[in-house]
The first five atom37 places (N, CA, C, CB, O) and aatype in JSON, in Angstrom:
{
  "aatype": [20, 20, 20, 20, 20, 20, 20, 20, 20, 20, 20, 20, 20, 20, 20, 20, 20, 20, 20, 20, 20, 20, 20, 20, 20, 20, 20, 20, 20, 20, 20, 20, 20, 20, 20, 20, 20, 20, 20, 20, 20, 20, 20, 20, 20, 20, 20, 20, 20, 20, 20, 20, 20, 20, 20, 20, 20, 20, 20, 20, 20, 20, 20, 20, 20, 20, 20, 20, 20, 20, 20, 20, 20, 20, 20, 20, 20, 20, 20, 20, 20, 20, 20, 20, 20, 20, 20, 20, 20, 20, 20, 20, 20, 20, 20, 20, 20, 20, 20, 20, 20, 20, 20, 20, 20, 20, 20, 20, 20, 20, 20, 20, 20, 20, 20, 20, 20, 20, 20, 20, 20, 20, 20, 20, 20, 20, 20, 20, 20, 20],
  "atom_mask": [
    [1, 1, 1, 1, 1],
    [1, 1, 1, 1, 1],
    [1, 1, 1, 1, 1],
    [1, 1, 1, 1, 1],
    [1, 1, 1, 1, 1],
    [1, 1, 1, 1, 1],
    [1, 1, 1, 1, 1],
    [1, 1, 1, 1, 1],
    [1, 1, 1, 1, 1],
    [1, 1, 1, 1, 1],
    [1, 1, 1, 1, 1],
    [1, 1, 1, 1, 1],
    [1, 1, 1, 1, 1],
    [1, 1, 1, 1, 1],
    [1, 1, 1, 1, 1],
    [1, 1, 1, 1, 1],
    [1, 1, 1, 1, 1],
    [1, 1, 1, 1, 1],
    [1, 1, 1, 1, 1],
    [1, 1, 1, 1, 1],
    [1, 1, 1, 1, 1],
    [1, 1, 1, 1, 1],
    [1, 1, 1, 1, 1],
    [1, 1, 1, 1, 1],
    [1, 1, 1, 1, 1],
    [1, 1, 1, 1, 1],
    [1, 1, 1, 1, 1],
    [1, 1, 1, 1, 1],
    [1, 1, 1, 1, 1],
    [1, 1, 1, 1, 1],
    [1, 1, 1, 1, 1],
    [1, 1, 1, 1, 1],
    [1, 1, 1, 1, 1],
    [1, 1, 1, 1, 1],
    [1, 1, 1, 1, 1],
    [1, 1, 1, 1, 1],
    [1, 1, 1, 1, 1],
    [1, 1, 1, 1, 1],
    [1, 1, 1, 1, 1],
    [1, 1, 1, 1, 1],
    [1, 1, 1, 1, 1],
    [1, 1, 1, 1, 1],
    [1, 1, 1, 1, 1],
    [1, 1, 1, 1, 1],
    [1, 1, 1, 1, 1],
    [1, 1, 1, 1, 1],
    [1, 1, 1, 1, 1],
    [1, 1, 1, 1, 1],
    [1, 1, 1, 1, 1],
    [1, 1, 1, 1, 1],
    [1, 1, 1, 1, 1],
    [1, 1, 1, 1, 1],
    [1, 1, 1, 1, 1],
    [1, 1, 1, 1, 1],
    [1, 1, 1, 1, 1],
    [1, 1, 1, 1, 1],
    [1, 1, 1, 1, 1],
    [1, 1, 1, 1, 1],
    [1, 1, 1, 1, 1],
    [1, 1, 1, 1, 1],
    [1, 1, 1, 1, 1],
    [1, 1, 1, 1, 1],
    [1, 1, 1, 1, 1],
    [1, 1, 1, 1, 1],
    [1, 1, 1, 1, 1],
    [1, 1, 1, 1, 1],
    [1, 1, 1, 1, 1],
    [1, 1, 1, 1, 1],
    [1, 1, 1, 1, 1],
    [1, 1, 1, 1, 1],
    [1, 1, 1, 1, 1],
    [1, 1, 1, 1, 1],
    [1, 1, 1, 1, 1],
    [1, 1, 1, 1, 1],
    [1, 1, 1, 1, 1],
    [1, 1, 1, 1, 1],
    [1, 1, 1, 1, 1],
    [1, 1, 1, 1, 1],
    [1, 1, 1, 1, 1],
    [1, 1, 1, 1, 1],
    [1, 1, 1, 1, 1],
    [1, 1, 1, 1, 1],
    [1, 1, 1, 1, 1],
    [1, 1, 1, 1, 1],
    [1, 1, 1, 1, 1],
    [1, 1, 1, 1, 1],
    [1, 1, 1, 1, 1],
    [1, 1, 1, 1, 1],
    [1, 1, 1, 1, 1],
    [1, 1, 1, 1, 1],
    [1, 1, 1, 1, 1],
    [1, 1, 1, 1, 1],
    [1, 1, 1, 1, 1],
    [1, 1, 1, 1, 1],
    [1, 1, 1, 1, 1],
    [1, 1, 1, 1, 1],
    [1, 1, 1, 1, 1],
    [1, 1, 1, 1, 1],
    [1, 1, 1, 1, 1],
    [1, 1, 1, 1, 1],
    [1, 1, 1, 1, 1],
    [1, 1, 1, 1, 1],
    [1, 1, 1, 1, 1],
    [1, 1, 1, 1, 1],
    [1, 1, 1, 1, 1],
    [1, 1, 1, 1, 1],
    [1, 1, 1, 1, 1],
    [1, 1, 1, 1, 1],
    [1, 1, 1, 1, 1],
    [1, 1, 1, 1, 1],
    [1, 1, 1, 1, 1],
    [1, 1, 1, 1, 1],
    [1, 1, 1, 1, 1],
    [1, 1, 1, 1, 1],
    [1, 1, 1, 1, 1],
    [1, 1, 1, 1, 1],
    [1, 1, 1, 1, 1],
    [1, 1, 1, 1, 1],
    [1, 1, 1, 1, 1],
    [1, 1, 1, 1, 1],
    [1, 1, 1, 1, 1],
    [1, 1, 1, 1, 1],
    [1, 1, 1, 1, 1],
    [1, 1, 1, 1, 1],
    [1, 1, 1, 1, 1],
    [1, 1, 1, 1, 1],
    [1, 1, 1, 1, 1],
    [1, 1, 1, 1, 1],
    [1, 1, 1, 1, 1],
    [1, 1, 1, 1, 1]
  ],
  "atom_positions": [
    [[70.5, 97.44, 0.8], [69.1, 97.15, 1.05], [68.23, 98.21, 0.4], [68.81, 97.07, 2.56], [68.5, 99.41, 0.47]],
    [[67.16, 97.74, -0.24], [66.18, 98.63, -0.86], [64.8, 98.24, -0.35], [66.25, 98.57, -2.43], [64.45, 97.06, -0.35]],
    [[64.04, 99.2, 0.08], [62.66, 98.96, 0.49], [61.73, 99.57, -0.55], [62.37, 99.55, 1.92], [61.95, 100.69, -1.01]],
    [[60.7, 98.83, -0.91], [59.77, 99.25, -1.95], [58.35, 99.26, -1.38], [59.85, 98.33, -3.19], [57.93, 98.29, -0.75]],
    [[57.63, 100.35, -1.59], [56.26, 100.47, -1.1], [55.37, 100.95, -2.24], [56.18, 101.44, 0.12], [55.53, 102.07, -2.74]],
    [[54.45, 100.11, -2.64], [53.53, 100.46, -3.72], [52.29, 101.16, -3.18], [53.12, 99.2, -4.51], [51.92, 100.99, -2.02]],
    [[51.67, 101.95, -4.03], [50.4, 102.6, -3.72], [49.69, 102.91, -5.02], [50.61, 103.89, -2.87], [50.27, 102.82, -6.11]],
    [[48.42, 103.29, -4.91], [47.67, 103.72, -6.08], [46.68, 102.72, -6.62], [48.61, 104.06, -7.14], [45.91, 103.03, -7.53]],
    [[46.68, 101.51, -6.07], [45.71, 100.52, -6.53], [44.32, 100.83, -6.01], [46.12, 99.13, -6.09], [44.12, 101.75, -5.22]],
    [[43.35, 100.05, -6.49], [41.97, 100.23, -6.05], [41.0, 99.71, -7.07], [41.69, 101.7, -5.77], [41.42, 99.1, -8.06]],
    [[39.71, 99.92, -6.86], [38.71, 99.49, -7.83], [38.59, 100.5, -8.96], [37.34, 99.28, -7.14], [38.72, 101.71, -8.75]],
    [[38.33, 100.01, -10.15], [38.16, 100.87, -11.32], [37.28, 100.14, -12.33], [39.56, 101.26, -11.96], [37.3, 98.91, -12.4]],
    [[36.52, 100.89, -13.09], [35.69, 100.28, -14.11], [36.5, 99.97, -15.36], [34.51, 101.19, -14.46], [37.52, 100.62, -15.63]],
    [[36.04, 99.0, -16.1], [36.69, 98.66, -17.36], [36.76, 99.9, -18.25], [35.92, 97.52, -18.07], [35.79, 100.64, -18.39]],
    [[37.93, 100.1, -18.86], [38.15, 101.28, -19.69], [38.75, 102.44, -18.94], [36.87, 101.7, -20.3], [39.17, 103.43, -19.55]],
    [[38.8, 102.34, -17.64], [39.34, 103.41, -16.81], [40.84, 103.37, -16.7], [38.74, 103.36, -15.43], [41.5, 102.56, -17.35]],
    [[41.38, 104.26, -15.86], [42.82, 104.4, -15.69], [43.19, 104.43, -14.22], [43.32, 105.67, -16.39], [42.4, 104.84, -13.37]],
    [[44.4, 104.0, -13.94], [45.0, 104.11, -12.62], [46.48, 104.39, -12.8], [44.76, 102.82, -11.76], [47.07, 104.01, -13.81]],
    [[47.08, 105.04, -11.81], [48.53, 105.2, -11.81], [49.07, 104.62, -10.5], [48.94, 106.69, -11.99], [48.73, 105.08, -9.41]],
    [[49.9, 103.62, -10.64], [50.55, 103.02, -9.49], [51.88, 103.72, -9.24], [50.76, 101.49, -9.7], [52.56, 104.16, -10.17]],
    [[52.24, 103.82, -7.97], [53.51, 104.39, -7.58], [54.27, 103.38, -6.73], [53.32, 105.73, -6.82], [53.67, 102.56, -6.02]],
    [[55.57, 103.45, -6.8], [56.43, 102.61, -5.97], [57.53, 103.48, -5.41], [57.02, 101.41, -6.79], [58.42, 103.93, -6.14]],
    [[57.46, 103.74, -4.12], [58.46, 104.56, -3.46], [59.59, 103.68, -2.96], [57.83, 105.37, -2.3], [59.38, 102.71, -2.24]],
    [[60.79, 104.04, -3.36], [61.97, 103.26, -2.98], [62.8, 104.01, -1.96], [62.82, 102.92, -4.22], [62.97, 105.23, -2.04]],
    [[63.29, 103.28, -0.99], [64.19, 103.87, -0.01], [65.36, 102.92, 0.2], [63.46, 104.16, 1.34], [65.28, 101.73, -0.11]],
    [[66.42, 103.45, 0.73], [67.62, 102.64, 0.89], [68.7, 103.12, -0.04], [67.31, 101.18, 0.65], [68.54, 104.1, -0.76]],
    [[69.79, 102.4, -0.02], [70.95, 102.83, -0.78], [70.92, 102.33, -2.22], [72.2, 102.37, -0.1], [70.55, 101.19, -2.5]],
    [[71.33, 103.2, -3.11], [71.61, 102.75, -4.47], [70.42, 102.46, -5.35], [72.41, 101.56, -4.39], [70.5, 101.62, -6.25]],
    [[69.32, 103.14, -5.1], [68.12, 102.89, -5.92], [68.43, 103.01, -7.4], [67.0, 103.85, -5.55], [68.0, 102.19, -8.2]],
    [[69.19, 104.04, -7.76], [69.44, 104.29, -9.18], [70.35, 103.22, -9.79], [70.07, 105.66, -9.37], [70.5, 103.17, -11.01]],
    [[70.94, 102.38, -8.97], [71.79, 101.32, -9.49], [71.0, 100.07, -9.88], [72.83, 100.95, -8.47], [71.56, 99.14, -10.46]],
    [[69.72, 100.06, -9.57], [68.9, 98.88, -9.82], [68.04, 99.02, -11.07], [68.02, 98.6, -8.63], [67.58, 100.1, -11.42]],
    [[67.86, 97.89, -11.71], [66.84, 97.78, -12.74], [65.5, 97.55, -12.03], [67.17, 96.62, -13.77], [65.44, 96.85, -11.02]],
    [[64.45, 98.13, -12.56], [63.15, 98.07, -11.89], [62.12, 97.37, -12.77], [62.67, 99.49, -11.54], [62.3, 97.21, -13.98]],
    [[61.04, 96.97, -12.14], [59.98, 96.32, -12.91], [58.68, 96.28, -12.16], [60.39, 94.94, -13.29], [58.63, 96.46, -10.94]],
    [[57.62, 96.03, -12.9], [56.29, 95.79, -12.35], [55.86, 94.38, -12.73], [55.27, 96.85, -12.86], [56.02, 93.95, -13.87]],
    [[55.31, 93.68, -11.76], [54.79, 92.34, -11.95], [53.38, 92.3, -11.4], [55.7, 91.27, -11.28], [52.97, 93.19, -10.65]],
    [[52.64, 91.27, -11.76], [51.3, 91.11, -11.18], [50.99, 89.63, -11.0], [50.24, 91.78, -12.08], [51.56, 88.76, -11.65]],
    [[50.07, 89.39, -10.09], [49.65, 88.03, -9.82], [48.17, 88.01, -9.53], [50.44, 87.42, -8.65], [47.69, 88.64, -8.58]],
    [[47.43, 87.29, -10.37], [46.01, 87.1, -10.17], [45.77, 85.83, -9.36], [45.26, 87.04, -11.53], [46.62, 84.94, -9.35]],
    [[44.63, 85.73, -8.69], [44.34, 84.52, -7.89], [44.45, 83.26, -8.73], [42.95, 84.61, -7.27], [43.87, 83.18, -9.82]],
    [[45.18, 82.28, -8.24], [45.3, 81.01, -8.93], [46.27, 81.01, -10.1], [43.99, 80.6, -9.41], [46.41, 80.0, -10.79]],
    [[46.93, 82.13, -10.32], [47.88, 82.22, -11.43], [49.27, 82.55, -10.93], [47.42, 83.29, -12.45], [49.45, 83.03, -9.81]],
    [[50.27, 82.29, -11.78], [51.64, 82.61, -11.42], [51.89, 84.11, -11.59], [52.62, 81.79, -12.28], [51.21, 84.8, -12.34]],
    [[52.9, 84.58, -10.86], [53.31, 85.97, -11.01], [53.9, 86.16, -12.41], [54.33, 86.38, -9.91], [54.68, 85.34, -12.89]],
    [[53.51, 87.26, -13.05], [53.97, 87.51, -14.41], [54.51, 88.93, -14.55], [52.85, 87.28, -15.41], [54.13, 89.83, -13.81]],
    [[55.4, 89.1, -15.5], [55.95, 90.42, -15.76], [54.96, 91.31, -16.47], [57.2, 90.31, -16.57], [54.17, 90.85, -17.3]],
    [[54.99, 92.59, -16.13], [54.13, 93.59, -16.75], [54.99, 94.61, -17.5], [53.24, 94.29, -15.7], [54.78, 94.85, -18.69]],
    [[55.95, 95.21, -16.81], [56.81, 96.23, -17.42], [58.17, 96.19, -16.76], [56.17, 97.64, -17.29], [58.29, 95.98, -15.55]],
    [[59.2, 96.39, -17.58], [60.57, 96.47, -17.09], [61.12, 97.84, -17.45], [61.45, 95.34, -17.69], [60.86, 98.36, -18.53]],
    [[61.88, 98.41, -16.53], [62.47, 99.72, -16.77], [63.9, 99.66, -16.28], [61.66, 100.86, -16.05], [64.15, 99.56, -15.08]],
    [[64.86, 99.74, -17.21], [66.23, 99.57, -16.79], [66.8, 100.88, -16.25], [67.08, 99.05, -17.96], [66.12, 101.91, -16.23]],
    [[68.05, 100.8, -15.81], [68.65, 101.97, -15.15], [68.74, 103.17, -16.07], [70.04, 101.62, -14.64], [68.69, 104.32, -15.62]],
    [[68.86, 102.91, -17.37], [68.96, 104.0, -18.33], [67.6, 104.54, -18.75], [69.7, 103.55, -19.55], [67.51, 105.54, -19.47]],
    [[66.52, 103.87, -18.28], [65.18, 104.36, -18.61], [64.54, 103.66, -19.79], [65.24, 105.81, -18.88], [63.45, 104.04, -20.21]],
    [[65.2, 102.66, -20.33], [64.62, 101.91, -21.44], [63.57, 100.95, -20.91], [65.71, 101.16, -22.24], [63.81, 100.22, -19.95]],
    [[62.39, 100.95, -21.55], [61.26, 100.15, -21.06], [60.91, 99.03, -22.02], [60.05, 101.04, -20.85], [61.1, 99.13, -23.23]],
    [[60.4, 97.95, -21.44], [59.84, 96.86, -22.22], [58.58, 96.38, -21.51], [60.87, 95.69, -22.42], [58.45, 96.5, -20.29]],
    [[57.65, 95.84, -22.29], [56.33, 95.52, -21.76], [55.89, 94.12, -22.19], [55.31, 96.55, -22.22], [56.29, 93.61, -23.24]],
    [[55.06, 93.53, -21.36], [54.39, 92.31, -21.75], [53.42, 92.63, -22.89], [53.64, 91.66, -20.54], [52.86, 93.72, -22.94]],
    [[53.23, 91.68, -23.79], [52.35, 91.91, -24.94], [50.94, 92.3, -24.49], [52.29, 90.66, -25.81], [50.27, 93.09, -25.16]],
    [[50.51, 91.75, -23.38], [49.14, 91.97, -22.93], [48.86, 93.41, -22.5], [48.84, 91.05, -21.78], [47.71, 93.82, -22.4]],
    [[49.92, 94.19, -22.26], [49.72, 95.56, -21.8], [50.32, 96.6, -22.74], [50.31, 95.73, -20.42], [50.17, 97.8, -22.5]],
    [[50.98, 96.17, -23.79], [51.59, 97.12, -24.72], [50.55, 98.07, -25.29], [52.3, 96.37, -25.85], [49.46, 97.67, -25.68]],
    [[50.92, 99.34, -25.32], [50.02, 100.35, -25.84], [49.03, 100.87, -24.81], [49.28, 99.81, -27.01], [48.35, 101.87, -25.05]],
    [[48.94, 100.2, -23.67], [47.99, 100.63, -22.63], [48.71, 101.08, -21.34], [47.01, 99.5, -22.31], [48.25, 102.0, -20.66]],
    [[49.82, 100.43, -21.02], [50.56, 100.72, -19.79], [51.87, 101.43, -20.14], [50.84, 99.42, -18.99], [52.49, 101.17, -21.17]],
    [[52.28, 102.35, -19.25], [53.54, 103.05, -19.41], [54.27, 103.1, -18.07], [53.32, 104.47, -19.97], [53.71, 103.56, -17.08]],
    [[55.5, 102.62, -18.06], [56.33, 102.67, -16.85], [57.32, 103.83, -16.96], [57.09, 101.32, -16.64], [57.83, 104.13, -18.03]],
    [[57.56, 104.46, -15.83], [58.53, 105.55, -15.8], [59.15, 105.61, -14.41], [57.86, 106.92, -16.16], [58.62, 105.06, -13.45]],
    [[60.29, 106.27, -14.33], [60.95, 106.39, -13.04], [61.42, 107.81, -12.81], [62.13, 105.42, -12.93], [61.92, 108.47, -13.72]],
    [[61.26, 108.26, -11.59], [61.73, 109.57, -11.16], [62.91, 109.32, -10.24], [60.58, 110.41, -10.45], [62.74, 109.09, -9.04]],
    [[64.09, 109.38, -10.8], [65.27, 109.03, -10.0], [65.59, 110.1, -8.95], [66.48, 108.84, -10.91], [66.22, 109.81, -7.94]],
    [[65.15, 111.31, -9.18], [65.42, 112.37, -8.21], [64.65, 112.11, -6.91], [65.03, 113.74, -8.79], [65.11, 112.46, -5.82]],
    [[63.47, 111.5, -7.05], [62.63, 111.25, -5.88], [62.47, 109.78, -5.55], [61.27, 111.86, -6.09], [61.69, 109.41, -4.67]],
    [[63.21, 108.93, -6.26], [63.2, 107.48, -6.01], [61.8, 106.89, -6.11], [63.77, 107.18, -4.63], [61.36, 106.15, -5.23]],
    [[61.11, 107.22, -7.19], [59.75, 106.71, -7.38], [59.64, 106.06, -8.75], [58.71, 107.84, -7.24], [60.14, 106.58, -9.75]],
    [[59.0, 104.92, -8.78], [58.69, 104.21, -10.02], [57.18, 104.31, -10.23], [59.17, 102.72, -9.98], [56.41, 104.15, -9.29]],
    [[56.78, 104.56, -11.46], [55.35, 104.69, -11.77], [54.92, 103.65, -12.8], [55.04, 106.1, -12.29], [55.72, 103.15, -13.6]],
    [[53.62, 103.33, -12.76], [53.0, 102.53, -13.81], [51.67, 103.18, -14.14], [52.83, 101.03, -13.37], [50.71, 103.07, -13.37]],
    [[51.6, 103.84, -15.28], [50.36, 104.43, -15.75], [49.6, 103.37, -16.52], [50.62, 105.69, -16.64], [50.11, 102.82, -17.5]],
    [[48.38, 103.09, -16.08], [47.58, 102.03, -16.7], [46.31, 102.65, -17.28], [47.24, 100.9, -15.67], [45.49, 103.19, -16.55]],
    [[46.17, 102.56, -18.59], [45.0, 103.09, -19.29], [44.22, 101.95, -19.94], [45.43, 104.13, -20.36], [44.73, 100.84, -20.1]],
    [[42.99, 102.25, -20.31], [42.14, 101.26, -20.99], [42.14, 99.93, -20.25], [42.6, 101.05, -22.43], [42.33, 98.87, -20.85]],
    [[41.94, 99.99, -18.96], [42.01, 98.79, -18.13], [40.92, 97.79, -18.5], [41.9, 99.15, -16.67], [39.81, 98.16, -18.86]],
    [[41.29, 96.53, -18.4], [40.39, 95.44, -18.72], [40.17, 94.57, -17.48], [40.94, 94.6, -19.89], [40.95, 94.62, -16.53]],
    [[39.12, 93.81, -17.51], [38.82, 92.92, -16.39], [40.0, 92.0, -16.09], [37.55, 92.09, -16.68], [40.3, 91.72, -14.94]],
    [[40.65, 91.55, -17.16], [41.77, 90.61, -16.99], [43.03, 91.25, -16.42], [42.09, 89.98, -18.3], [44.01, 90.56, -16.16]],
    [[43.02, 92.57, -16.23], [44.13, 93.24, -15.57], [44.01, 93.15, -14.05], [44.2, 94.69, -16.01], [44.93, 93.56, -13.32]],
    [[42.9, 92.63, -13.56], [42.71, 92.49, -12.13], [43.77, 91.59, -11.53], [41.32, 91.94, -11.82], [43.93, 90.44, -11.95]],
    [[44.5, 92.1, -10.54], [45.6, 91.36, -9.93], [46.21, 92.18, -8.8], [46.67, 90.99, -10.98], [45.91, 93.36, -8.63]],
    [[47.09, 91.52, -8.04], [47.97, 92.24, -7.13], [49.19, 92.66, -7.93], [48.36, 91.36, -5.88], [49.81, 91.83, -8.6]],
    [[49.53, 93.92, -7.85], [50.66, 94.45, -8.6], [51.83, 94.69, -7.67], [50.27, 95.74, -9.34], [51.68, 95.27, -6.59]],
    [[53.01, 94.22, -8.1], [54.22, 94.3, -7.29], [55.3, 95.08, -8.02], [54.72, 92.89, -6.95], [55.5, 94.95, -9.22]],
    [[55.99, 95.89, -7.26], [57.18, 96.58, -7.72], [58.4, 95.71, -7.4], [57.3, 97.99, -7.06], [58.41, 95.02, -6.39]],
    [[59.41, 95.75, -8.26], [60.58, 94.92, -8.05], [61.84, 95.68, -8.42], [60.48, 93.63, -8.87], [61.84, 96.55, -9.3]],
    [[62.91, 95.34, -7.73], [64.23, 95.91, -8.02], [65.24, 94.78, -8.1], [64.65, 96.96, -6.94], [65.21, 93.85, -7.29]],
    [[66.11, 94.86, -9.09], [67.09, 93.8, -9.27], [68.38, 94.36, -9.85], [66.54, 92.69, -10.18], [68.36, 95.35, -10.58]],
    [[69.47, 93.73, -9.54], [70.74, 94.18, -10.09], [70.85, 93.87, -11.57], [71.9, 93.52, -9.34], [71.66, 94.47, -12.27]],
    [[70.04, 92.96, -12.06], [70.0, 92.63, -13.47], [68.65, 93.03, -14.07], [70.27, 91.13, -13.68], [67.64, 93.11, -13.36]],
    [[68.63, 93.28, -15.34], [67.39, 93.65, -16.02], [66.34, 92.55, -15.85], [67.65, 93.91, -17.51], [66.64, 91.36, -15.92]],
    [[65.1, 92.97, -15.62], [63.99, 92.02, -15.51], [63.23, 91.91, -16.83], [63.02, 92.44, -14.39], [62.16, 91.31, -16.89]],
    [[63.77, 92.49, -17.89], [63.08, 92.45, -19.18], [62.82, 91.03, -19.7], [63.87, 93.2, -20.2], [61.82, 90.82, -20.38]],
    [[63.69, 90.04, -19.4], [63.37, 88.68, -19.89], [62.02, 88.18, -19.41], [64.43, 87.72, -19.45], [61.39, 87.37, -20.1]],
    [[61.57, 88.63, -18.26], [60.29, 88.17, -17.74], [59.1, 88.75, -18.51], [60.17, 88.51, -16.27], [57.97, 88.3, -18.33]],
    [[59.34, 89.75, -19.35], [58.27, 90.38, -20.1], [58.0, 89.67, -21.42], [58.61, 91.84, -20.36], [56.99, 89.92, -22.07]],
    [[58.89, 88.8, -21.8], [58.76, 88.15, -23.09], [57.59, 87.18, -23.1], [60.05, 87.43, -23.45], [57.35, 86.47, -22.12]],
    [[56.87, 87.14, -24.2], [55.7, 86.28, -24.31], [56.1, 84.81, -24.33], [54.9, 86.61, -25.56], [55.29, 83.94, -24.01]],
    [[57.35, 84.52, -24.71], [57.81, 83.13, -24.78], [58.58, 82.72, -23.52], [58.69, 82.94, -25.99], [59.2, 81.66, -23.49]],
    [[58.53, 83.56, -22.48], [59.22, 83.19, -21.25], [58.55, 81.97, -20.66], [59.22, 84.37, -20.22], [57.33, 81.96, -20.44]],
    [[59.32, 80.95, -20.4], [58.78, 79.7, -19.88], [59.69, 79.15, -18.79], [58.62, 78.66, -21.0], [59.81, 77.94, -18.62]],
    [[60.32, 80.06, -18.04], [61.22, 79.64, -16.99], [60.56, 79.6, -15.64], [62.4, 80.54, -16.95], [59.33, 79.62, -15.54]],
    [[61.36, 79.56, -14.59], [60.82, 79.52, -13.22], [60.15, 80.86, -12.9], [61.94, 79.21, -12.19], [60.32, 81.84, -13.62]],
    [[59.38, 80.88, -11.81], [58.75, 82.14, -11.4], [59.81, 83.23, -11.25], [57.97, 81.97, -10.08], [60.96, 82.94, -10.92]],
    [[59.41, 84.48, -11.48], [60.39, 85.58, -11.39], [61.11, 85.62, -10.05], [59.7, 86.9, -11.64], [60.49, 85.47, -9.0]],
    [[62.41, 85.82, -10.11], [63.22, 85.96, -8.91], [63.98, 87.27, -9.01], [64.19, 84.75, -8.72], [64.76, 87.47, -9.94]],
    [[63.75, 88.15, -8.05], [64.39, 89.45, -8.05], [64.99, 89.69, -6.67], [63.4, 90.57, -8.43], [64.71, 88.97, -5.71]],
    [[65.83, 90.73, -6.6], [66.49, 91.03, -5.33], [65.51, 91.55, -4.29], [67.6, 92.04, -5.55], [65.58, 91.18, -3.12]],
    [[64.57, 92.41, -4.73], [63.63, 93.03, -3.78], [62.24, 93.11, -4.37], [64.12, 94.43, -3.38], [62.06, 93.43, -5.54]],
    [[61.25, 92.81, -3.53], [59.83, 92.94, -3.88], [59.18, 93.95, -2.94], [59.1, 91.56, -3.79], [59.56, 94.09, -1.78]],
    [[58.18, 94.66, -3.46], [57.3, 95.43, -2.59], [56.22, 94.52, -2.05], [56.68, 96.62, -3.34], [56.19, 93.33, -2.35]],
    [[55.33, 95.09, -1.24], [54.28, 94.29, -0.61], [53.06, 94.11, -1.5], [53.87, 94.93, 0.69], [52.21, 93.27, -1.24]],
    [[52.98, 94.92, -2.56], [51.89, 94.79, -3.53], [50.75, 95.76, -3.29], [51.36, 93.4, -3.49], [50.52, 96.21, -2.17]],
    [[50.05, 96.07, -4.37], [48.85, 96.9, -4.3], [47.81, 96.26, -5.22], [49.14, 98.4, -4.7], [48.12, 95.89, -6.35]],
    [[46.58, 96.15, -4.73], [45.54, 95.43, -5.45], [44.86, 96.34, -6.47], [44.5, 94.87, -4.48], [44.48, 97.47, -6.16]],
    [[44.71, 95.83, -7.68], [43.95, 96.5, -8.74], [42.78, 95.6, -9.1], [44.85, 96.81, -9.99], [42.97, 94.44, -9.45]],
    [[41.57, 96.14, -9.02], [40.37, 95.38, -9.32], [39.58, 96.11, -10.39], [39.51, 95.15, -8.05], [39.1, 97.22, -10.16]],
    [[39.44, 95.49, -11.55], [38.74, 96.09, -12.67], [37.39, 95.41, -12.83], [39.57, 95.99, -13.99], [37.32, 94.19, -13.0]],
    [[36.34, 96.19, -12.76], [34.99, 95.63, -12.91], [34.56, 95.74, -14.37], [33.98, 96.36, -11.99], [34.81, 96.74, -15.04]],
    [[33.91, 94.7, -14.84], [33.5, 94.67, -16.26], [32.17, 95.38, -16.46], [33.4, 93.22, -16.76], [31.68, 95.45, -17.59]]
  ]
}
């Protein structure tokens, strides 16, 4: 069992920055592939960033060059640094852990079912004002 708790969301002006954190507890955190997803009102949940156990990252096209995911395995924390925020980044952001890589969900041509992972956090709201 892994428990995930996100923090760091809030209101921010367009062009600003936020850093989201995801604190993981439970057994075997370092054995999981991690990821960040988001869901805006009326839209499906979508992948934002994937970070595998070895630390290799992949990003959705919409956030490449602006968002950076990282993990602190010593303290069981996953981060998402978000720069140059845009109005369209407004969403609930979720941390995820899975035994398999979540990088397929980051692909722009992904057209499968909604993301399914082993564990979700409760989410943290990011609101970008234009």
